[in-house]
mmCIF file of C-alpha atoms and ligand atoms in Angstrom:
data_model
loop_
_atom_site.group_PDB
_atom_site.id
_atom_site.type_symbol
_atom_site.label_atom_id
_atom_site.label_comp_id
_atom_site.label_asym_id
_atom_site.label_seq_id
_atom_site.Cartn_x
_atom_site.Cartn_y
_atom_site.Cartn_z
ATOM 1 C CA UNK A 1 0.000 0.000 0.000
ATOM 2 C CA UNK A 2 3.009 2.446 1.134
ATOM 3 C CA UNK A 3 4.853 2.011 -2.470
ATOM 4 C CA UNK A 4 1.111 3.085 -4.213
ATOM 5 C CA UNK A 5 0.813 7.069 -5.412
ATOM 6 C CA UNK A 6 -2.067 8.279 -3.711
ATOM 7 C CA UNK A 7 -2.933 10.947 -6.614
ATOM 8 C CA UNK A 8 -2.167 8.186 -9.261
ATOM 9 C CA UNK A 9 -4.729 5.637 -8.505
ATOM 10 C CA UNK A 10 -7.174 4.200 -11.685
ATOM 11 C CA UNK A 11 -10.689 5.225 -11.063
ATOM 12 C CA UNK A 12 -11.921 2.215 -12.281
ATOM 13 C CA UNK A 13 -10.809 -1.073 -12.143
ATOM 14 C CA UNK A 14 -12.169 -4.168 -13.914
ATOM 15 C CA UNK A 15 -11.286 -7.534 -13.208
ATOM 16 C CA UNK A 16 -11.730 -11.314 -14.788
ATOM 17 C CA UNK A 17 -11.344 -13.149 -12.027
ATOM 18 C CA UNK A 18 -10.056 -16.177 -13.512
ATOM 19 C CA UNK A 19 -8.352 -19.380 -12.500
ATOM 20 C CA UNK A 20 -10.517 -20.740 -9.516
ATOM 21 C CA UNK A 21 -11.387 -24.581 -11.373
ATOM 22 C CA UNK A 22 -7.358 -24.717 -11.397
ATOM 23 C CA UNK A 23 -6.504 -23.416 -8.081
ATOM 24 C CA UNK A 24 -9.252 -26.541 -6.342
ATOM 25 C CA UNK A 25 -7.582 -29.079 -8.910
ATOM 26 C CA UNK A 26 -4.038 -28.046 -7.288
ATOM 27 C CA UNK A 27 -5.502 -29.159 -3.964
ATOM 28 C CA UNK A 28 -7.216 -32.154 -5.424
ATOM 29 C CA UNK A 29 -10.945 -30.398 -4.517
ATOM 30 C CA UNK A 30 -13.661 -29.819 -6.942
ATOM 31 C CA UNK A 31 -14.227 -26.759 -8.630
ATOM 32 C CA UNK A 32 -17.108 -25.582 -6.793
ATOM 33 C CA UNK A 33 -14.224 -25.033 -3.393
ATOM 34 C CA UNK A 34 -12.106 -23.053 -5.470
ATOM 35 C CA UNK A 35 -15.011 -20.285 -6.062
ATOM 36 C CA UNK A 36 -15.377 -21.043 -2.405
ATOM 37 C CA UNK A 37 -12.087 -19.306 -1.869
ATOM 38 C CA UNK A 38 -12.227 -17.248 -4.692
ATOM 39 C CA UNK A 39 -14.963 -15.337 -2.332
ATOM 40 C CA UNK A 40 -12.689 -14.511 0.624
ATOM 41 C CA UNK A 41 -10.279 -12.941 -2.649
ATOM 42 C CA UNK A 42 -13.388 -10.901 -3.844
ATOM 43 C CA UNK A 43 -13.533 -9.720 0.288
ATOM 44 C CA UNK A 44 -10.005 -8.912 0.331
ATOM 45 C CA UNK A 45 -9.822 -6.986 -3.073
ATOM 46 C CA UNK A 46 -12.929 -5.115 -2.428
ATOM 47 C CA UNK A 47 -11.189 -3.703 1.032
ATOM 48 C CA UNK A 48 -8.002 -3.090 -0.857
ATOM 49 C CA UNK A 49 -9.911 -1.562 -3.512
ATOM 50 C CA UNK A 50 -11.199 0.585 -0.748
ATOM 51 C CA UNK A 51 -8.301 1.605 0.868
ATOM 52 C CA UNK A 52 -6.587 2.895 -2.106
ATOM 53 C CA UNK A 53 -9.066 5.110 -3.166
ATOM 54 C CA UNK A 54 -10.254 3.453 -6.376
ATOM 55 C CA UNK A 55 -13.510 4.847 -6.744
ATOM 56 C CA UNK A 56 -15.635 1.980 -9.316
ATOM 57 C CA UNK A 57 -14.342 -2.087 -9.067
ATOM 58 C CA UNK A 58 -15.780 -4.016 -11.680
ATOM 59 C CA UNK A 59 -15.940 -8.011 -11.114
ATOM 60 C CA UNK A 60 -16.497 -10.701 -13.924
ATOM 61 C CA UNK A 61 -18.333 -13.115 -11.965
ATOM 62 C CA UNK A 62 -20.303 -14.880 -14.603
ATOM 63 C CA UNK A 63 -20.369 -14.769 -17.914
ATOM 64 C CA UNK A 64 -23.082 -15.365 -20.336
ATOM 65 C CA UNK A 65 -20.603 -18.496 -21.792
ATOM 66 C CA UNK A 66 -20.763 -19.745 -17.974
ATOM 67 C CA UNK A 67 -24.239 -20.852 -18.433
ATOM 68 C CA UNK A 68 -22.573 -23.453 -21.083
ATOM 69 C CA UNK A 69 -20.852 -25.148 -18.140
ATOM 70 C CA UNK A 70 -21.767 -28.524 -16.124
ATOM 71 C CA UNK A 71 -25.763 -28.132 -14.557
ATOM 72 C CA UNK A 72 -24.246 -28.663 -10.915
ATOM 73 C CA UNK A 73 -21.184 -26.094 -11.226
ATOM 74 C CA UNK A 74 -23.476 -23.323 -12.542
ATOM 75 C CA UNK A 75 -26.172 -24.450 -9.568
ATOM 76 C CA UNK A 76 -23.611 -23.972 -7.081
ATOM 77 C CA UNK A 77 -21.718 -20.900 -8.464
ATOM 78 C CA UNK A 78 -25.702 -19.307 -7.953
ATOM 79 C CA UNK A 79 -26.139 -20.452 -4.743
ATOM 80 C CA UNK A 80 -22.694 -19.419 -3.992
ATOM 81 C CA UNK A 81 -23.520 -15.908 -4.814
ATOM 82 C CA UNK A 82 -26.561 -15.963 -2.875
ATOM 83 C CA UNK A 83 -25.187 -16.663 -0.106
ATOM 84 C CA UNK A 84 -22.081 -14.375 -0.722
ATOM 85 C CA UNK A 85 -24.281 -11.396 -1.238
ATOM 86 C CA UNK A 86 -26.690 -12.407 1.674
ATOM 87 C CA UNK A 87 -23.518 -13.141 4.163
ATOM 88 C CA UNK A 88 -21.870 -9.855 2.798
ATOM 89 C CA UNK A 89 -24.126 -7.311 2.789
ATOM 90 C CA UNK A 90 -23.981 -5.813 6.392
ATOM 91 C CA UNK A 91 -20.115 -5.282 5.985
ATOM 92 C CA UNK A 92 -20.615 -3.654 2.495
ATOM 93 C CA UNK A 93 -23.036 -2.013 4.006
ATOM 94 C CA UNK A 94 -21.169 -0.723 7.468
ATOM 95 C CA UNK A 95 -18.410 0.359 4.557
ATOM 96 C CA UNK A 96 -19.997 2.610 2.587
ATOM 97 C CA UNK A 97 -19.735 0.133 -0.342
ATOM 98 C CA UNK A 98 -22.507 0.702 -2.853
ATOM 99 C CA UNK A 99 -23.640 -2.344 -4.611
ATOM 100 C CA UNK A 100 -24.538 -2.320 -8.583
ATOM 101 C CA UNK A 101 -24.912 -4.871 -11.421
ATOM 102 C CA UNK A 102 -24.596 -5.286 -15.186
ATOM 103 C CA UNK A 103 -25.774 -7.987 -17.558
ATOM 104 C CA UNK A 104 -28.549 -9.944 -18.266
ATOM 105 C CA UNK A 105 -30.068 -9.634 -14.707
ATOM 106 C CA UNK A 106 -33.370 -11.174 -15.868
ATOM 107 C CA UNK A 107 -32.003 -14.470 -16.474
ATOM 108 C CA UNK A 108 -30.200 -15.291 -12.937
ATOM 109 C CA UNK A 109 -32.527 -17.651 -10.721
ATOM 110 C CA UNK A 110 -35.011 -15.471 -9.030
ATOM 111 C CA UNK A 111 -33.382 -16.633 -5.655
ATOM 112 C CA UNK A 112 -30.511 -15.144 -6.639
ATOM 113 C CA UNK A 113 -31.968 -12.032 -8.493
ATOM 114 C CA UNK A 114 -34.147 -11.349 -5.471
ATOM 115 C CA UNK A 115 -31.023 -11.410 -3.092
ATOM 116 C CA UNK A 116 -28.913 -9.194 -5.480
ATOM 117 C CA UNK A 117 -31.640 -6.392 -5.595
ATOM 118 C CA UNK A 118 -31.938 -6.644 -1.617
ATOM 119 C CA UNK A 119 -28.624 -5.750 -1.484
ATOM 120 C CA UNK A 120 -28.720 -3.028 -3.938
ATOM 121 C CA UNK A 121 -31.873 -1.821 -2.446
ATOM 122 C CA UNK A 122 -29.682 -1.535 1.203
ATOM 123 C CA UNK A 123 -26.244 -0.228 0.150
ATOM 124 C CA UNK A 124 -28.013 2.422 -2.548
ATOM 125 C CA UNK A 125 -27.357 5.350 -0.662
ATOM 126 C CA UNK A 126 -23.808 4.850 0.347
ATOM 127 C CA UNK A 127 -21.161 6.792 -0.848
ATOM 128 C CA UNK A 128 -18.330 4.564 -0.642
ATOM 129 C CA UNK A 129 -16.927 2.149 -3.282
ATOM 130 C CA UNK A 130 -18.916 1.453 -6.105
ATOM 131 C CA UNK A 131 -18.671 -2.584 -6.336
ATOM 132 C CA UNK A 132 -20.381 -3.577 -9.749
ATOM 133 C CA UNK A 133 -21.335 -7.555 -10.579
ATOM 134 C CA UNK A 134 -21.268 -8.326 -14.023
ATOM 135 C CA UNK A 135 -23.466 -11.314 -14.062
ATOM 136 C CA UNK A 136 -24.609 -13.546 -16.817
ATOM 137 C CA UNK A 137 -23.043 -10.427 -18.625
ATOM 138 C CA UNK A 138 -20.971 -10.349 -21.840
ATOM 139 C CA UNK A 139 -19.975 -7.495 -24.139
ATOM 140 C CA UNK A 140 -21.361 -8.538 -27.384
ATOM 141 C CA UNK A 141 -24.305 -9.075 -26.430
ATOM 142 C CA UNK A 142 -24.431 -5.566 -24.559
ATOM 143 C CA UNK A 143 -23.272 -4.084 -27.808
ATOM 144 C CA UNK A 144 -25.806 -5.876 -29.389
ATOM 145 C CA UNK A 145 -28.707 -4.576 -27.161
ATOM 146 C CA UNK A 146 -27.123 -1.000 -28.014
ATOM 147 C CA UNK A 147 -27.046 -1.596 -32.197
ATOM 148 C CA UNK A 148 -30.537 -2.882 -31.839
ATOM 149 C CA UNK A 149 -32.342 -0.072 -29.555
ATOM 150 C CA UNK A 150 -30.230 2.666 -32.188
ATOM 151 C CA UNK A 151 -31.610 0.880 -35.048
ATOM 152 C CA UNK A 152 -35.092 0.862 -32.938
ATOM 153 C CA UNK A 153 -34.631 5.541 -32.571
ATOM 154 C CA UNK A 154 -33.790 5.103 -36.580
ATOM 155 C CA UNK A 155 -36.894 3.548 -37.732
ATOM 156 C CA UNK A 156 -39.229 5.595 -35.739
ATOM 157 C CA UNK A 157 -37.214 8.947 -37.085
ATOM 158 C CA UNK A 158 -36.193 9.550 -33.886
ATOM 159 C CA UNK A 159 -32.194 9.769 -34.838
ATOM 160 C CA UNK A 160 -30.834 10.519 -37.787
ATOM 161 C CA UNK A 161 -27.987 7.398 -38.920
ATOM 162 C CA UNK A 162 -25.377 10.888 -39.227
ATOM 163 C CA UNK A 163 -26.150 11.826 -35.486
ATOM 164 C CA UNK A 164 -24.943 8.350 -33.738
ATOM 165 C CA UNK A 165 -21.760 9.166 -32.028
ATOM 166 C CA UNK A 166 -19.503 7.087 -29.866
ATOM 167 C CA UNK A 167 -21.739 9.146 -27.285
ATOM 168 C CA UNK A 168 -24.749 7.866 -28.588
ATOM 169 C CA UNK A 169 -23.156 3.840 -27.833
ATOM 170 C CA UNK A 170 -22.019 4.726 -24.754
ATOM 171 C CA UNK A 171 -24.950 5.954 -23.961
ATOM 172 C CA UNK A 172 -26.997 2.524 -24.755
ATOM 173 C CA UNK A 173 -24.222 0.052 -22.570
ATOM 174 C CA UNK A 174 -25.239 -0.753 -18.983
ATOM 175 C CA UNK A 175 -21.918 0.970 -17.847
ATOM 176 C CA UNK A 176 -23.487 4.098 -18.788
ATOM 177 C CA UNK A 177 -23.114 5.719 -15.261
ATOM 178 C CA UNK A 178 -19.473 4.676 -15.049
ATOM 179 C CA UNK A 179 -16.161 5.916 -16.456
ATOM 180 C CA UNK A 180 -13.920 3.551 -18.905
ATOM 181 C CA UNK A 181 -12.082 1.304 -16.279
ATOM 182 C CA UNK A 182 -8.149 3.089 -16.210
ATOM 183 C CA UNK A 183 -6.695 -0.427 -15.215
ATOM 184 C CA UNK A 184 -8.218 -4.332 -16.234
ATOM 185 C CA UNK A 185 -6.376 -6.886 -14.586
ATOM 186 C CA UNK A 186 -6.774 -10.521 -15.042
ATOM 187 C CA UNK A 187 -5.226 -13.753 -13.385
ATOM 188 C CA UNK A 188 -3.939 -17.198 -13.590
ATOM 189 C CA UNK A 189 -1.771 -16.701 -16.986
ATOM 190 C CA UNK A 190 -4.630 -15.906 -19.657
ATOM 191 C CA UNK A 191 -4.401 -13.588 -21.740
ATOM 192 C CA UNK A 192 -7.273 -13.021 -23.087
ATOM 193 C CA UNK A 193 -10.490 -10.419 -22.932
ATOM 194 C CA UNK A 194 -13.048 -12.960 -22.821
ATOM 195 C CA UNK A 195 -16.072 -10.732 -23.978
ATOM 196 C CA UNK A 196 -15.331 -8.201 -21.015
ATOM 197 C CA UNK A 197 -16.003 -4.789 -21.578
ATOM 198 C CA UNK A 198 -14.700 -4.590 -25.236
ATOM 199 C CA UNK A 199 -15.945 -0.916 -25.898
ATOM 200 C CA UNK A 200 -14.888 0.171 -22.395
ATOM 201 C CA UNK A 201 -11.507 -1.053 -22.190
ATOM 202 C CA UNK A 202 -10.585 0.983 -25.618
ATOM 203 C CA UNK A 203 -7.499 2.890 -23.224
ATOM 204 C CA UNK A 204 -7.489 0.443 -20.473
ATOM 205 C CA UNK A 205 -3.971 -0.738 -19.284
ATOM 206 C CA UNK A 206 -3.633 -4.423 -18.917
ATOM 207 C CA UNK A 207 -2.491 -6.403 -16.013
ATOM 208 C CA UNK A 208 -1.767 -10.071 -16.119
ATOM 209 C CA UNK A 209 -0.552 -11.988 -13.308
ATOM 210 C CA UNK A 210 -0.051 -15.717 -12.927
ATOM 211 C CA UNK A 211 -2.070 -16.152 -9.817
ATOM 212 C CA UNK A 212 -4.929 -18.082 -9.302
ATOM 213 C CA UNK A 213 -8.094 -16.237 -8.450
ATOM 214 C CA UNK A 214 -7.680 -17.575 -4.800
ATOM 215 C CA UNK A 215 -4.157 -16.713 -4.216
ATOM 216 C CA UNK A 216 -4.769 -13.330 -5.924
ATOM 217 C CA UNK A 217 -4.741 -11.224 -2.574
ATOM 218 C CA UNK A 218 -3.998 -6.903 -1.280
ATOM 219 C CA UNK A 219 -0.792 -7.069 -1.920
ATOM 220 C CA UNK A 220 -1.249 -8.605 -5.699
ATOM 221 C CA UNK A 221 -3.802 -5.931 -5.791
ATOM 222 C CA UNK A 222 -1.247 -3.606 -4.559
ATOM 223 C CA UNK A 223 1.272 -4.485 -6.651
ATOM 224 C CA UNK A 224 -0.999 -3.911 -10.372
ATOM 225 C CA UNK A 225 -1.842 -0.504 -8.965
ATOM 226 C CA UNK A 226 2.017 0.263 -8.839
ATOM 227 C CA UNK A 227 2.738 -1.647 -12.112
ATOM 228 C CA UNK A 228 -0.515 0.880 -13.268
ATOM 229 C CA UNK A 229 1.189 3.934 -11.975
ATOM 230 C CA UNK A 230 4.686 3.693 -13.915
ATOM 231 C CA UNK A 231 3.265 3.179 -17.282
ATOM 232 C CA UNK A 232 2.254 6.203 -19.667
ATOM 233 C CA UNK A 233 -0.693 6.774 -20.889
ATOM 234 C CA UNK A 234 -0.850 8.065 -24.325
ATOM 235 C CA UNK A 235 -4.196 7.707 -25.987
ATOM 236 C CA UNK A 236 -2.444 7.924 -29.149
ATOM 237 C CA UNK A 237 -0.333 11.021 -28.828
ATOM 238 C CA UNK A 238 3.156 10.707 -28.831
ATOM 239 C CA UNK A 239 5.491 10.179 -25.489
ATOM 240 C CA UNK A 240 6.600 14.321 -25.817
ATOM 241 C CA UNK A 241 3.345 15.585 -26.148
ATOM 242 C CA UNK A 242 2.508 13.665 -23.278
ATOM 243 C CA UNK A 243 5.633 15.244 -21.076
ATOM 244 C CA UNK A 244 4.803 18.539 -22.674
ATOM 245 C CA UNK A 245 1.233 17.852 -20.804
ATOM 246 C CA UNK A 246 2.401 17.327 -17.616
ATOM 247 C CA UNK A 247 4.757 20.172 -17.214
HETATM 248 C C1 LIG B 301 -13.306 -18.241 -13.069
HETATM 249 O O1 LIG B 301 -12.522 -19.348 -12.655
HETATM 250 C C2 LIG B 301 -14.259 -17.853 -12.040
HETATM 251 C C3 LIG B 301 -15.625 -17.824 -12.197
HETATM 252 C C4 LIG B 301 -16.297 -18.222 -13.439
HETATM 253 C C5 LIG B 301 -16.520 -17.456 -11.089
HETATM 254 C C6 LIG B 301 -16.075 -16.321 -10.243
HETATM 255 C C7 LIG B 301 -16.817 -16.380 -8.966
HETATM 256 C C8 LIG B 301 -16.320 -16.142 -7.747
HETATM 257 C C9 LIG B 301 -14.931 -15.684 -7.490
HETATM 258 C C10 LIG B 301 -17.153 -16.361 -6.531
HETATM 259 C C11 LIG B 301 -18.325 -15.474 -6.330
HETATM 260 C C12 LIG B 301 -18.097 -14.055 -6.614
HETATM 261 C C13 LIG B 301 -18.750 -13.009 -6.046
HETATM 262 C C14 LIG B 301 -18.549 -11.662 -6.610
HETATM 263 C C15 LIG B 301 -19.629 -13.133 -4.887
HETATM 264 P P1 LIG B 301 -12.621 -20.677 -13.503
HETATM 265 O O2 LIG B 301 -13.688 -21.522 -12.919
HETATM 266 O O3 LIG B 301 -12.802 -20.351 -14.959
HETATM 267 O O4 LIG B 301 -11.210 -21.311 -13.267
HETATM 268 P P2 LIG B 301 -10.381 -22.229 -14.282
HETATM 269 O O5 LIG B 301 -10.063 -21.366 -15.474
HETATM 270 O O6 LIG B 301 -9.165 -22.587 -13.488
HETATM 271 O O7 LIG B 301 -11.234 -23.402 -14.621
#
């Protein structure tokens, strides 16, 4: 935490938490007890998310491909986050941590929609962290939603085609309310996007790690914040305009 910038720190941070089906294999468990563990990561990155000031965390925690896996690992991922959410919410709630969601929201259980609104429903006035879900979300088919509700404002002559802007998209996504995350990091080796944010992560700075999800803890956290810090940002402009900026 000491070696982090305090005036430096990403915004927004978005995260595929990735690697927990490896991490119970390693210990000779099933799956199902490395997302076990993989919650007590989510605690710890959430507080360290906290701490350093990062103002929006973004966690992949299911993915609209997730509903192709095995019947009884996407049972117990759900019940896992019902419980999670229901077992979490006080402390969220006693830090200031606001809770939000993106993705298909209408096709999660209802046990497990129900629980997720209750939460939002509590933590909706805080002014803490903003801790977004994406759930049973995935970025082409939020694009997709966008293309078809602009198509949608076209036929009724409500937009003109020459008016769409990248405003207009951004506009349409369900990370509307949010600025572009500054800093996606992912773990256990991949190195890969995975259908995560595709429009917002247009300038993001990528962090890869070998951990597992599990063994992904503050420090780790710490330590992609840092990695963050000393690269430059040019959004296309040239390394002296950039120190020309600064001065
Ligand atoms: C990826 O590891 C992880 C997931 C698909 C689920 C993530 C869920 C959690 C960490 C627990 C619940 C989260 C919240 C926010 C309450 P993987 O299964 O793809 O691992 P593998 O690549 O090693 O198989």
């Amino acid at each position: 935490m000491s070696s982090i910038n305090k005036d430096k720190v990403p915004q927004h941070v978005a995260i595929i938490m990735d690697g927990n089906g490896r991490w119970a294999k390693q210990q000779g468990e099933d799956r199902i007890f490395g997302h076990h563990e993989g919650v007590n990561s989510v605690r710890e990155i959430v507080e360290a998310a906290a701490e350093a000031g990062v103002k929006y965390l973004t966690l992949y925690a299911f993915s609209t491909e997730n509903w192709n896996r095995p019947k009884d690992e996407v049972d117990a991922l759900m019940e896992l986050l019902v419980a999670t959410i229901s077992i979490e919410t006080p402390q969220l709630h006693k830090n200031k941590v606001k809770l939000e969601a993106i993705g298909n929201l209408k096709s999660l259980p209802p046990a497990c929609l129900n629980e997720l609104q209750e939460s939002i429903n509590t933590t909706k006035n805080n002014t803490g962290l903003i801790l977004v879900l994406a759930l049973s979300y995935s970025s082409k088919w939020e694009i997709t939603n966008s293309v078809k509700e602009i198509a949608a404002q076209v036929a009724e002559g409500k937009l003109k085609p020459n008016d769409i802007t990248e405003e207009t998209i951004s506009s349409l996504l369900c990370t509307t309310k949010y600025p572009d995350p500054e800093l996606m990091i992912r773990t256990s080796g991949e190195h890969r996007i995975s259908n995560f944010l595709l429009w917002q992560l247009a300038y993001a700075e990528f962090y890869f790690t070998d951990k597992l999800w599990p063994d992904f803890r503050k420090d780790d956290f710490y330590e992609a914040i840092r990695s963050y810090q000393l690269r430059e940002r040019r959004f296309g402009k040239t390394s002296e305009q950039i120190s020309q900026q600064t001065k």
